[in-house]
């Protein structure tokens, strides 16, 4: 076999790998967000223009999409391997590959679907626009399903790569983050069809108006214009002074009794910096699981420390803690005010599988025995969306714990109940100084745009910051080298809306994504009926008489 024939056989698979790598480059730590505009074009080209003589073309298309998905998710979630370094376990370093073997199935579906909608004539604009619309709808559909199926892991939808492009992301107040994924995939399809059109036009010397590319570019300009208009028309808001402590407690030390005194001293020292500033905060925030013991248990050191600290300060204290009640364990957040005389409690609603509980622990004892080395017991999920009411009656807080700030529908439920400030307490020390904490922030930013509510993030280590209602990071805790992983305290003001305006997304949730899912399902059914019709007509044509 000569080199040219080898290249012809290999190029589709290399193209699929290229798409996975380009998608990866769109996210932290690389942050080349412009990659997302071309990331899928190699995969689409491989699906459309290779293997036409394959006996099982649909399997080939599935596999091409699967290769892209496995490469993308393995690389972009490589920070899961930090758990291997944390626990000094070789096998945990392969968690991202294990996860990608499942997540890759979603991209495999999309590769198959794109093969169904290849245009018959690339020179006709409306057909290219229809193809782009269906392809973008199918991509949104699989990201939406990925976000809830089997508890869901919806991180790093392709549109999340645009988290720093604030004029474009403002459409999320209508569509959610799914709308950005739709725009990106639509542009990818049109980019490829335009290149193919130019090739055919050069060969045939027949040039037609490129309404598909022109309308796509006009749409992008329109989205940017809408974003600029949205930011200029700010809702009424009042300044609220807040301080967020980042203690940078090593994961191995957080619940070790011999480090308790050091932990208390660090939180007291950092908090005093904020409390004795020129403008003391109205709210002081400590991160998720900040104390080594359950704070509400009167027999613990943590209870004594927090009670004494709160009694001596004149500000409300919001902190994350483990909470025990009736032999149930909860990952919780507390709001302590009036000298520890009033305590409000929220228990985390959305638990992270394999992090906060082992699915089917009692159904598969052998698997549970192995996993219990890292997750010895299961947390219980909370049942209610509890708002925290401050002494400043104008502020009502949605207390989001850990990865809850990456779930759009969960955040909107708090806002529907009256929240006008989102607060995320998290502990990303599990993943050391990896890209995980920055990807966490990128996904969380969209909750602000979707609900038009600002967010305060207090992390045990990176990234502690303030995000305004338009998804712009206004303040971030970092050292002189630009690192976001050290200890410190972030103080400042954040604009909290005073009007109870609800965005379209807040009122209707993932309606856009659900419509895309229905469009995809209808397209699949129509395609199946057309194929069946052609098969029947072909059989009749071949029959005698």
Short mmCIF file of C-alpha atoms in Angstrom, two decimals:
data_model
loop_
_atom_site.label_atom_id
_atom_site.label_comp_id
_atom_site.label_asym_id
_atom_site.label_seq_id
_atom_site.Cartn_x
_atom_site.Cartn_y
_atom_site.Cartn_z
CA UNK A 1 0.00 0.00 0.00
CA UNK A 2 1.50 3.36 -1.02
CA UNK A 3 1.58 6.49 1.10
CA UNK A 4 -1.28 8.20 -0.74
CA UNK A 5 -3.69 5.32 -0.11
CA UNK A 6 -2.62 5.18 3.54
CA UNK A 7 -3.26 8.90 3.88
CA UNK A 8 -6.71 8.51 2.33
CA UNK A 9 -7.59 5.86 4.89
CA UNK A 10 -6.15 7.70 7.87
CA UNK A 11 -7.22 11.29 7.27
CA UNK A 12 -10.81 10.93 8.58
CA UNK A 13 -9.55 9.54 11.89
CA UNK A 14 -6.86 12.20 12.15
CA UNK A 15 -9.55 14.79 11.43
CA UNK A 16 -11.70 13.38 14.26
CA UNK A 17 -8.73 13.57 16.62
CA UNK A 18 -8.05 17.15 15.47
CA UNK A 19 -11.61 18.15 16.36
CA UNK A 20 -11.17 16.72 19.84
CA UNK A 21 -7.92 18.63 20.32
CA UNK A 22 -9.37 21.89 18.99
CA UNK A 23 -12.32 21.58 21.39
CA UNK A 24 -9.87 20.99 24.22
CA UNK A 25 -7.84 24.07 23.28
CA UNK A 26 -10.96 26.21 23.65
CA UNK A 27 -10.99 25.68 27.44
CA UNK A 28 -8.66 26.21 30.37
CA UNK A 29 -5.73 25.89 30.73
CA UNK A 30 -5.27 26.84 27.04
CA UNK A 31 -8.16 29.32 26.78
CA UNK A 32 -7.96 29.68 23.00
CA UNK A 33 -11.67 30.32 22.75
CA UNK A 34 -11.49 31.14 19.02
CA UNK A 35 -10.74 27.47 18.37
CA UNK A 36 -14.40 26.67 19.06
CA UNK A 37 -15.48 28.41 15.83
CA UNK A 38 -13.62 25.83 13.72
CA UNK A 39 -13.29 22.93 16.14
CA UNK A 40 -15.96 20.69 14.60
CA UNK A 41 -15.19 21.31 10.93
CA UNK A 42 -12.60 18.48 10.66
CA UNK A 43 -15.06 15.98 12.16
CA UNK A 44 -17.91 17.12 9.90
CA UNK A 45 -15.65 16.86 6.85
CA UNK A 46 -14.61 13.34 7.86
CA UNK A 47 -18.25 12.30 8.26
CA UNK A 48 -19.42 13.83 4.99
CA UNK A 49 -16.52 13.10 2.67
CA UNK A 50 -15.08 9.72 3.63
CA UNK A 51 -16.12 6.09 3.68
CA UNK A 52 -18.93 6.41 1.18
CA UNK A 53 -18.34 2.81 0.08
CA UNK A 54 -18.39 1.42 3.61
CA UNK A 55 -20.88 -1.38 4.17
CA UNK A 56 -21.92 0.04 7.53
CA UNK A 57 -21.50 3.74 7.01
CA UNK A 58 -23.58 4.61 10.06
CA UNK A 59 -21.18 2.70 12.34
CA UNK A 60 -18.23 4.51 10.80
CA UNK A 61 -19.87 7.85 11.51
CA UNK A 62 -20.60 6.84 15.07
CA UNK A 63 -16.97 5.85 15.56
CA UNK A 64 -15.66 9.10 14.08
CA UNK A 65 -17.79 11.08 16.52
CA UNK A 66 -16.77 8.79 19.35
CA UNK A 67 -13.06 9.37 18.65
CA UNK A 68 -13.61 13.13 18.80
CA UNK A 69 -15.56 12.82 22.04
CA UNK A 70 -13.06 10.55 23.77
CA UNK A 71 -10.13 12.80 22.82
CA UNK A 72 -11.99 15.95 23.88
CA UNK A 73 -13.27 14.74 27.23
CA UNK A 74 -10.09 12.87 28.16
CA UNK A 75 -7.97 15.95 27.50
CA UNK A 76 -10.26 18.69 28.80
CA UNK A 77 -11.02 16.77 32.02
CA UNK A 78 -7.44 15.61 32.52
CA UNK A 79 -7.50 17.46 35.85
CA UNK A 80 -9.46 14.53 37.29
CA UNK A 81 -6.09 12.81 37.32
CA UNK A 82 -5.09 15.16 40.15
CA UNK A 83 -6.95 12.79 42.45
CA UNK A 84 -4.31 10.20 41.60
CA UNK A 85 -1.60 12.56 42.81
CA UNK A 86 -3.67 13.52 45.88
CA UNK A 87 -4.20 9.93 46.96
CA UNK A 88 -0.95 8.60 45.45
CA UNK A 89 -2.92 6.08 43.41
CA UNK A 90 -1.94 5.23 39.84
CA UNK A 91 -5.41 4.10 38.74
CA UNK A 92 -7.11 7.33 39.76
CA UNK A 93 -4.95 9.15 37.23
CA UNK A 94 -7.03 7.50 34.50
CA UNK A 95 -10.39 8.86 35.70
CA UNK A 96 -10.69 11.31 32.79
CA UNK A 97 -10.28 8.46 30.28
CA UNK A 98 -12.84 6.36 32.11
CA UNK A 99 -15.31 9.26 32.14
CA UNK A 100 -14.66 10.03 28.48
CA UNK A 101 -15.53 6.46 27.43
CA UNK A 102 -19.05 7.31 28.56
CA UNK A 103 -19.24 10.99 27.56
CA UNK A 104 -17.85 10.19 24.10
CA UNK A 105 -21.10 8.40 23.30
CA UNK A 106 -22.89 11.75 23.07
CA UNK A 107 -20.52 13.06 20.41
CA UNK A 108 -20.78 9.68 18.66
CA UNK A 109 -24.52 10.27 18.35
CA UNK A 110 -23.86 13.70 16.86
CA UNK A 111 -21.39 12.29 14.32
CA UNK A 112 -24.05 9.81 13.22
CA UNK A 113 -26.72 12.52 13.05
CA UNK A 114 -24.57 14.87 10.98
CA UNK A 115 -24.21 12.06 8.45
CA UNK A 116 -27.98 12.02 8.05
CA UNK A 117 -28.25 15.69 7.11
CA UNK A 118 -25.40 16.16 4.62
CA UNK A 119 -26.60 18.63 1.93
CA UNK A 120 -27.19 17.16 -1.52
CA UNK A 121 -26.17 20.43 -3.16
CA UNK A 122 -23.76 22.75 -1.36
CA UNK A 123 -24.48 25.54 -3.84
CA UNK A 124 -27.98 26.15 -2.46
CA UNK A 125 -27.92 28.51 0.52
CA UNK A 126 -31.18 27.52 2.17
CA UNK A 127 -30.11 23.87 2.28
CA UNK A 128 -26.88 24.79 3.99
CA UNK A 129 -28.78 26.92 6.50
CA UNK A 130 -31.16 24.04 7.19
CA UNK A 131 -28.23 21.68 7.69
CA UNK A 132 -26.58 24.11 10.09
CA UNK A 133 -29.84 24.56 12.01
CA UNK A 134 -30.38 20.82 12.39
CA UNK A 135 -26.74 20.13 13.26
CA UNK A 136 -26.72 22.86 15.91
CA UNK A 137 -30.03 21.62 17.34
CA UNK A 138 -28.69 18.07 17.64
CA UNK A 139 -25.56 19.30 19.39
CA UNK A 140 -27.63 21.28 21.91
CA UNK A 141 -29.87 18.25 22.40
CA UNK A 142 -27.00 15.95 23.33
CA UNK A 143 -25.44 18.55 25.67
CA UNK A 144 -28.80 18.95 27.39
CA UNK A 145 -29.24 15.20 27.85
CA UNK A 146 -25.65 14.92 29.09
CA UNK A 147 -26.51 17.51 31.74
CA UNK A 148 -29.19 15.42 33.45
CA UNK A 149 -28.96 11.74 32.44
CA UNK A 150 -27.52 9.50 35.19
CA UNK A 151 -27.34 12.51 37.54
CA UNK A 152 -25.69 14.50 34.75
CA UNK A 153 -22.31 16.06 34.05
CA UNK A 154 -22.95 18.99 31.73
CA UNK A 155 -19.61 20.76 32.09
CA UNK A 156 -17.88 22.35 29.12
CA UNK A 157 -20.65 22.57 26.61
CA UNK A 158 -19.01 24.04 23.52
CA UNK A 159 -20.57 27.46 24.11
CA UNK A 160 -18.93 27.69 27.55
CA UNK A 161 -15.68 28.43 25.71
CA UNK A 162 -17.12 31.92 25.05
CA UNK A 163 -17.48 32.78 28.75
CA UNK A 164 -15.06 35.70 28.34
CA UNK A 165 -16.76 37.11 25.22
CA UNK A 166 -19.29 39.11 27.18
CA UNK A 167 -21.19 40.77 24.27
CA UNK A 168 -22.06 37.37 22.77
CA UNK A 169 -23.03 35.53 25.94
CA UNK A 170 -25.87 37.92 26.83
CA UNK A 171 -28.34 35.78 24.84
CA UNK A 172 -28.09 33.28 27.71
CA UNK A 173 -30.81 35.26 29.51
CA UNK A 174 -33.20 33.74 26.94
CA UNK A 175 -31.61 30.47 25.84
CA UNK A 176 -29.31 29.53 28.69
CA UNK A 177 -25.75 28.45 27.93
CA UNK A 178 -27.24 26.10 25.30
CA UNK A 179 -27.83 29.09 23.02
CA UNK A 180 -24.10 29.74 22.79
CA UNK A 181 -23.43 26.12 21.84
CA UNK A 182 -26.08 26.45 19.13
CA UNK A 183 -24.40 29.55 17.71
CA UNK A 184 -20.94 27.96 17.74
CA UNK A 185 -22.02 24.73 16.03
CA UNK A 186 -24.15 26.61 13.49
CA UNK A 187 -21.07 28.67 12.57
CA UNK A 188 -18.92 25.52 12.29
CA UNK A 189 -21.31 23.97 9.78
CA UNK A 190 -21.60 27.15 7.71
CA UNK A 191 -17.80 27.55 7.72
CA UNK A 192 -17.38 24.11 6.16
CA UNK A 193 -20.24 24.42 3.66
CA UNK A 194 -18.85 27.79 2.56
CA UNK A 195 -15.43 26.27 1.88
CA UNK A 196 -17.03 23.44 -0.10
CA UNK A 197 -19.12 25.95 -2.07
CA UNK A 198 -16.03 27.94 -2.95
CA UNK A 199 -14.34 24.75 -4.17
CA UNK A 200 -17.28 23.77 -6.39
CA UNK A 201 -17.69 27.32 -7.68
CA UNK A 202 -14.01 27.42 -8.63
CA UNK A 203 -14.44 24.20 -10.58
CA UNK A 204 -17.73 25.06 -12.29
CA UNK A 205 -17.13 28.83 -12.50
CA UNK A 206 -20.74 29.24 -11.42
CA UNK A 207 -21.03 31.76 -8.59
CA UNK A 208 -24.20 32.30 -6.59
CA UNK A 209 -24.93 34.68 -3.69
CA UNK A 210 -23.72 33.20 -0.38
CA UNK A 211 -26.83 34.00 1.63
CA UNK A 212 -25.93 31.28 4.14
CA UNK A 213 -22.58 32.83 5.11
CA UNK A 214 -23.95 36.39 4.88
CA UNK A 215 -26.91 35.69 7.16
CA UNK A 216 -24.69 33.85 9.63
CA UNK A 217 -22.28 36.79 9.87
CA UNK A 218 -25.20 39.22 10.16
CA UNK A 219 -26.62 37.11 12.96
CA UNK A 220 -23.32 37.25 14.83
CA UNK A 221 -23.22 41.03 14.51
CA UNK A 222 -26.80 41.19 15.74
CA UNK A 223 -25.97 39.10 18.81
CA UNK A 224 -23.05 41.37 19.65
CA UNK A 225 -25.26 44.44 19.24
CA UNK A 226 -27.86 42.91 21.55
CA UNK A 227 -25.13 42.19 24.10
CA UNK A 228 -23.90 45.79 24.04
CA UNK A 229 -27.48 47.04 24.39
CA UNK A 230 -28.11 44.71 27.36
CA UNK A 231 -25.03 45.87 29.24
CA UNK A 232 -25.86 49.55 28.69
CA UNK A 233 -29.38 49.08 30.08
CA UNK A 234 -28.42 48.01 33.57
CA UNK A 235 -31.18 47.24 36.09
CA UNK A 236 -31.46 49.24 39.29
CA UNK A 237 -29.04 47.94 41.91
CA UNK A 238 -27.54 48.90 45.25
CA UNK A 239 -23.97 48.29 46.44
CA UNK A 240 -23.46 45.48 48.92
CA UNK A 241 -20.16 45.09 50.72
CA UNK A 242 -18.82 41.57 51.09
CA UNK A 243 -15.64 39.67 51.97
CA UNK A 244 -14.73 36.15 50.86
CA UNK A 245 -12.01 34.15 52.59
CA UNK A 246 -9.79 31.70 50.68
CA UNK A 247 -7.90 29.74 53.33
CA UNK A 248 -6.07 27.31 51.00
CA UNK A 249 -6.30 24.34 53.36
CA UNK A 250 -4.70 21.22 51.88
CA UNK A 251 -7.26 18.47 51.24
CA UNK A 252 -5.33 15.98 53.39
CA UNK A 253 -5.47 18.40 56.34
CA UNK A 254 -9.09 19.58 56.23
CA UNK A 255 -10.56 16.86 58.44
CA UNK A 256 -7.44 15.76 60.29
CA UNK A 257 -7.84 16.67 64.03
CA UNK A 258 -4.16 17.52 64.43
CA UNK A 259 -4.58 20.45 62.02
CA UNK A 260 -7.76 21.87 63.61
CA UNK A 261 -6.01 24.61 65.60
CA UNK A 262 -4.06 25.74 62.53
CA UNK A 263 -7.28 25.88 60.49
CA UNK A 264 -9.04 27.98 63.13
CA UNK A 265 -6.09 30.35 63.39
CA UNK A 266 -5.94 30.83 59.62
CA UNK A 267 -9.65 31.62 59.27
CA UNK A 268 -9.52 33.98 62.24
CA UNK A 269 -6.46 35.80 60.87
CA UNK A 270 -7.83 36.22 57.34
CA UNK A 271 -11.29 37.22 58.57
CA UNK A 272 -9.84 39.89 60.87
CA UNK A 273 -8.22 41.52 57.82
CA UNK A 274 -11.68 41.99 56.31
CA UNK A 275 -13.49 42.94 59.52
CA UNK A 276 -10.96 45.63 60.43
CA UNK A 277 -10.83 47.25 57.00
CA UNK A 278 -11.98 50.83 56.49
CA UNK A 279 -15.39 49.59 55.32
CA UNK A 280 -16.35 46.40 57.19
CA UNK A 281 -18.38 43.94 55.09
CA UNK A 282 -22.08 43.28 55.49
CA UNK A 283 -21.38 39.61 54.82
CA UNK A 284 -18.33 37.42 55.45
CA UNK A 285 -18.08 34.15 53.51
CA UNK A 286 -16.02 31.05 54.26
CA UNK A 287 -15.82 28.24 51.66
CA UNK A 288 -17.34 24.76 51.48
CA UNK A 289 -16.48 22.37 54.35
CA UNK A 290 -14.42 25.16 55.90
CA UNK A 291 -14.46 23.71 59.42
CA UNK A 292 -12.96 20.32 60.39
CA UNK A 293 -16.04 19.31 62.46
CA UNK A 294 -19.82 19.75 62.11
CA UNK A 295 -20.48 23.32 63.23
CA UNK A 296 -23.97 22.67 64.60
CA UNK A 297 -22.75 19.88 66.90
CA UNK A 298 -22.31 21.56 70.31
CA UNK A 299 -19.63 19.04 71.29
CA UNK A 300 -17.13 19.97 68.56
CA UNK A 301 -14.24 22.41 68.47
CA UNK A 302 -15.67 23.92 65.32
CA UNK A 303 -18.89 24.82 67.10
CA UNK A 304 -16.97 26.56 69.85
CA UNK A 305 -14.74 28.45 67.43
CA UNK A 306 -17.55 29.62 65.13
CA UNK A 307 -19.81 30.59 68.04
CA UNK A 308 -17.11 32.69 69.68
CA UNK A 309 -16.08 34.26 66.38
CA UNK A 310 -19.64 35.16 65.39
CA UNK A 311 -20.40 36.58 68.84
CA UNK A 312 -17.40 38.90 68.61
CA UNK A 313 -18.14 40.15 65.10
CA UNK A 314 -20.99 42.35 63.92
CA UNK A 315 -21.39 40.86 60.46
CA UNK A 316 -23.35 37.93 59.07
CA UNK A 317 -21.21 34.83 58.47
CA UNK A 318 -21.94 32.34 55.67
CA UNK A 319 -19.89 29.16 55.67
CA UNK A 320 -19.90 25.61 54.36
CA UNK A 321 -19.91 22.71 56.80
CA UNK A 322 -20.78 19.06 57.25
CA UNK A 323 -24.15 18.75 58.99
CA UNK A 324 -25.46 15.75 60.92
CA UNK A 325 -29.07 15.03 61.84
CA UNK A 326 -30.85 11.77 62.67
CA UNK A 327 -27.92 9.66 61.43
CA UNK A 328 -27.92 11.47 58.11
CA UNK A 329 -24.92 13.38 56.77
CA UNK A 330 -25.36 16.50 54.67
CA UNK A 331 -23.09 18.87 52.80
CA UNK A 332 -24.53 22.12 54.06
CA UNK A 333 -24.18 25.88 54.20
CA UNK A 334 -24.99 27.95 57.28
CA UNK A 335 -25.81 31.63 57.71
CA UNK A 336 -24.98 32.69 61.26
CA UNK A 337 -26.06 36.09 62.50
CA UNK A 338 -26.81 38.15 65.61
CA UNK A 339 -23.91 36.77 67.59
CA UNK A 340 -24.66 33.13 66.69
CA UNK A 341 -28.21 33.47 68.02
CA UNK A 342 -29.76 32.89 64.59
CA UNK A 343 -28.73 30.09 62.24
CA UNK A 344 -30.18 29.39 58.79
CA UNK A 345 -29.26 26.14 57.07
CA UNK A 346 -29.29 24.91 53.47
CA UNK A 347 -28.46 21.32 52.58
CA UNK A 348 -26.99 20.60 49.19
CA UNK A 349 -29.61 19.36 46.72
CA UNK A 350 -27.47 18.05 43.85
CA UNK A 351 -24.87 15.56 45.01
CA UNK A 352 -21.84 14.61 42.92
CA UNK A 353 -21.74 10.86 42.15
CA UNK A 354 -18.50 9.14 43.20
CA UNK A 355 -17.58 12.30 45.09
CA UNK A 356 -20.38 12.65 47.64
CA UNK A 357 -22.05 9.27 47.22
CA UNK A 358 -21.50 5.94 45.47
CA UNK A 359 -24.40 5.08 43.12
CA UNK A 360 -25.89 1.66 43.85
CA UNK A 361 -23.45 1.19 46.73
CA UNK A 362 -25.55 -1.57 48.27
CA UNK A 363 -26.32 -3.30 44.95
CA UNK A 364 -22.68 -3.95 44.02
CA UNK A 365 -20.79 -4.68 47.26
CA UNK A 366 -17.46 -5.48 45.56
CA UNK A 367 -17.46 -2.19 43.63
CA UNK A 368 -18.56 -0.30 46.73
CA UNK A 369 -15.77 -1.88 48.77
CA UNK A 370 -13.17 -0.58 46.31
CA UNK A 371 -14.75 2.89 45.97
CA UNK A 372 -15.23 3.24 49.72
CA UNK A 373 -11.51 3.83 50.09
CA UNK A 374 -12.13 7.33 48.71
CA UNK A 375 -15.84 7.80 49.52
CA UNK A 376 -16.30 5.97 52.85
CA UNK A 377 -19.92 7.09 53.30
CA UNK A 378 -22.76 8.68 51.38
CA UNK A 379 -24.12 12.15 51.90
CA UNK A 380 -27.88 12.61 51.83
CA UNK A 381 -29.41 15.18 49.51
CA UNK A 382 -31.33 18.12 50.87
CA UNK A 383 -34.98 18.56 49.99
CA UNK A 384 -35.69 22.30 49.91
CA UNK A 385 -34.50 25.42 48.10
CA UNK A 386 -33.65 27.51 51.16
CA UNK A 387 -32.92 31.21 50.76
CA UNK A 388 -30.69 32.97 53.26
CA UNK A 389 -32.17 36.23 54.56
CA UNK A 390 -29.65 38.77 55.81
CA UNK A 391 -30.13 41.42 58.42
CA UNK A 392 -29.95 43.73 55.44
CA UNK A 393 -33.46 42.88 54.29
CA UNK A 394 -32.81 43.89 50.67
CA UNK A 395 -30.50 40.92 50.05
CA UNK A 396 -31.70 37.34 49.70
CA UNK A 397 -29.05 34.76 48.96
CA UNK A 398 -29.09 31.58 46.89
CA UNK A 399 -26.45 29.43 48.66
CA UNK A 400 -24.94 27.18 45.97
CA UNK A 401 -22.52 24.53 47.19
CA UNK A 402 -19.63 23.19 45.11
CA UNK A 403 -20.70 22.26 41.56
CA UNK A 404 -24.28 23.50 42.06
CA UNK A 405 -23.29 26.78 40.42
CA UNK A 406 -22.76 24.89 37.15
CA UNK A 407 -26.42 23.76 36.98
CA UNK A 408 -28.67 26.34 35.36
CA UNK A 409 -32.01 24.90 36.40
CA UNK A 410 -30.98 24.68 40.05
CA UNK A 411 -29.87 28.32 40.22
CA UNK A 412 -33.05 29.56 38.55
CA UNK A 413 -35.18 27.79 41.15
CA UNK A 414 -33.60 29.93 43.85
CA UNK A 415 -34.18 33.09 41.82
CA UNK A 416 -37.82 32.16 41.24
CA UNK A 417 -38.15 32.05 45.03
CA UNK A 418 -36.75 35.57 45.39
CA UNK A 419 -32.95 35.33 45.45
CA UNK A 420 -31.15 38.42 44.16
CA UNK A 421 -27.59 37.33 44.98
CA UNK A 422 -25.90 34.02 44.15
CA UNK A 423 -23.22 32.80 46.55
CA UNK A 424 -21.08 29.77 45.76
CA UNK A 425 -19.01 28.12 48.48
CA UNK A 426 -16.73 25.49 47.02
CA UNK A 427 -13.67 23.37 47.72
CA UNK A 428 -11.67 22.73 44.56
CA UNK A 429 -8.61 21.58 46.50
CA UNK A 430 -9.50 18.03 45.41
CA UNK A 431 -7.97 18.88 42.05
CA UNK A 432 -4.87 20.68 43.34
CA UNK A 433 -3.59 23.57 41.15
CA UNK A 434 -5.15 22.23 37.96
CA UNK A 435 -7.42 23.72 35.30
CA UNK A 436 -10.46 22.27 37.09
CA UNK A 437 -11.07 25.36 39.22
CA UNK A 438 -10.89 27.69 36.21
CA UNK A 439 -13.25 25.48 34.19
CA UNK A 440 -15.56 25.51 37.22
CA UNK A 441 -15.66 29.32 37.09
CA UNK A 442 -16.20 29.35 33.31
CA UNK A 443 -19.30 27.18 33.69
CA UNK A 444 -20.58 29.16 36.69
CA UNK A 445 -20.43 32.53 34.93
CA UNK A 446 -23.49 31.66 32.84
CA UNK A 447 -25.71 31.44 35.94
CA UNK A 448 -25.29 35.20 36.31
CA UNK A 449 -26.27 35.97 32.72
CA UNK A 450 -29.18 33.51 32.73
CA UNK A 451 -30.74 34.99 35.86
CA UNK A 452 -29.28 38.54 35.79
CA UNK A 453 -28.06 38.02 39.34
CA UNK A 454 -24.48 38.67 40.51
CA UNK A 455 -22.41 35.93 42.13
CA UNK A 456 -19.83 35.77 44.90
CA UNK A 457 -17.55 32.73 44.85
CA UNK A 458 -15.63 31.74 47.98
CA UNK A 459 -13.29 28.84 47.27
CA UNK A 460 -10.97 26.96 49.58
CA UNK A 461 -8.43 27.38 46.81
CA UNK A 462 -8.96 29.11 43.41
CA UNK A 463 -11.03 30.82 42.13
CA UNK A 464 -12.45 33.28 44.67
CA UNK A 465 -14.05 36.17 42.79
CA UNK A 466 -17.02 38.47 42.18
CA UNK A 467 -19.08 38.15 38.98
CA UNK A 468 -21.62 40.77 37.95
CA UNK A 469 -25.05 40.19 36.42
CA UNK A 470 -23.58 40.26 32.89
CA UNK A 471 -21.09 37.48 33.50
CA UNK A 472 -18.02 39.70 33.87
CA UNK A 473 -15.52 38.90 36.62
CA UNK A 474 -15.13 42.25 38.37
CA UNK A 475 -12.72 41.21 41.12
CA UNK A 476 -10.59 38.11 41.61
CA UNK A 477 -8.26 37.02 44.39
CA UNK A 478 -4.75 36.45 43.07
CA UNK A 479 -1.17 37.01 44.17
CA UNK A 480 1.51 39.15 42.56
CA UNK A 481 2.29 36.35 40.06
CA UNK A 482 -1.34 36.10 38.93
CA UNK A 483 -1.95 32.77 40.68
CA UNK A 484 -5.45 32.24 42.10
CA UNK A 485 -4.50 29.36 44.41
CA UNK A 486 -2.96 31.06 47.46
CA UNK A 487 -4.57 32.09 50.72
CA UNK A 488 -6.12 35.53 51.09
CA UNK A 489 -9.29 37.54 51.48
CA UNK A 490 -11.23 39.34 48.74
CA UNK A 491 -13.18 42.41 49.83
CA UNK A 492 -15.25 44.80 47.80
CA UNK A 493 -18.71 45.81 46.68
CA UNK A 494 -21.08 43.99 44.37
CA UNK A 495 -24.18 45.50 42.77
CA UNK A 496 -27.29 43.62 43.95
CA UNK A 497 -30.47 44.25 41.90
CA UNK A 498 -33.32 45.87 43.78
CA UNK A 499 -36.02 45.01 41.23
CA UNK A 500 -37.46 41.49 41.08
CA UNK A 501 -37.16 41.19 37.31
CA UNK A 502 -37.20 37.59 36.03
CA UNK A 503 -35.48 36.75 32.76
CA UNK A 504 -37.03 34.51 30.14
CA UNK A 505 -34.62 31.74 31.12
CA UNK A 506 -35.52 32.08 34.80
CA UNK A 507 -39.22 31.75 34.01
CA UNK A 508 -38.97 28.97 31.41
CA UNK A 509 -35.71 27.14 32.09
CA UNK A 510 -34.14 24.99 29.39
CA UNK A 511 -36.99 25.58 26.95
CA UNK A 512 -34.58 26.34 24.11
CA UNK A 513 -32.66 23.10 24.66
CA UNK A 514 -35.89 21.11 24.83
CA UNK A 515 -37.10 22.61 21.54
CA UNK A 516 -33.77 21.63 19.97
CA UNK A 517 -34.24 18.09 21.28
CA UNK A 518 -37.70 17.89 19.69
CA UNK A 519 -36.34 19.27 16.40
CA UNK A 520 -33.65 16.59 16.45
CA UNK A 521 -36.11 13.81 17.17
CA UNK A 522 -38.44 14.96 14.37
CA UNK A 523 -35.49 15.17 11.96
CA UNK A 524 -34.50 11.59 12.79
CA UNK A 525 -38.07 10.33 12.28
CA UNK A 526 -38.41 12.19 8.95
CA UNK A 527 -35.08 10.80 7.77
CA UNK A 528 -36.13 7.26 8.73
CA UNK A 529 -39.44 7.62 6.87
CA UNK A 530 -37.67 8.93 3.75
CA UNK A 531 -35.23 6.02 3.80
CA UNK A 532 -38.08 3.56 4.22
CA UNK A 533 -39.96 5.18 1.35
CA UNK A 534 -36.92 4.99 -0.94
CA UNK A 535 -36.38 1.35 0.03
CA UNK A 536 -40.00 0.46 -0.79
CA UNK A 537 -39.91 2.28 -4.13
CA UNK A 538 -36.58 0.66 -4.96
CA UNK A 539 -37.94 -2.80 -4.16
CA UNK A 540 -40.96 -2.21 -6.39
CA UNK A 541 -38.75 -1.02 -9.22
CA UNK A 542 -36.66 -4.19 -9.03
CA UNK A 543 -39.65 -6.57 -8.82
CA UNK A 544 -40.69 -8.33 -12.08
CA UNK A 545 -43.77 -7.30 -14.01
#
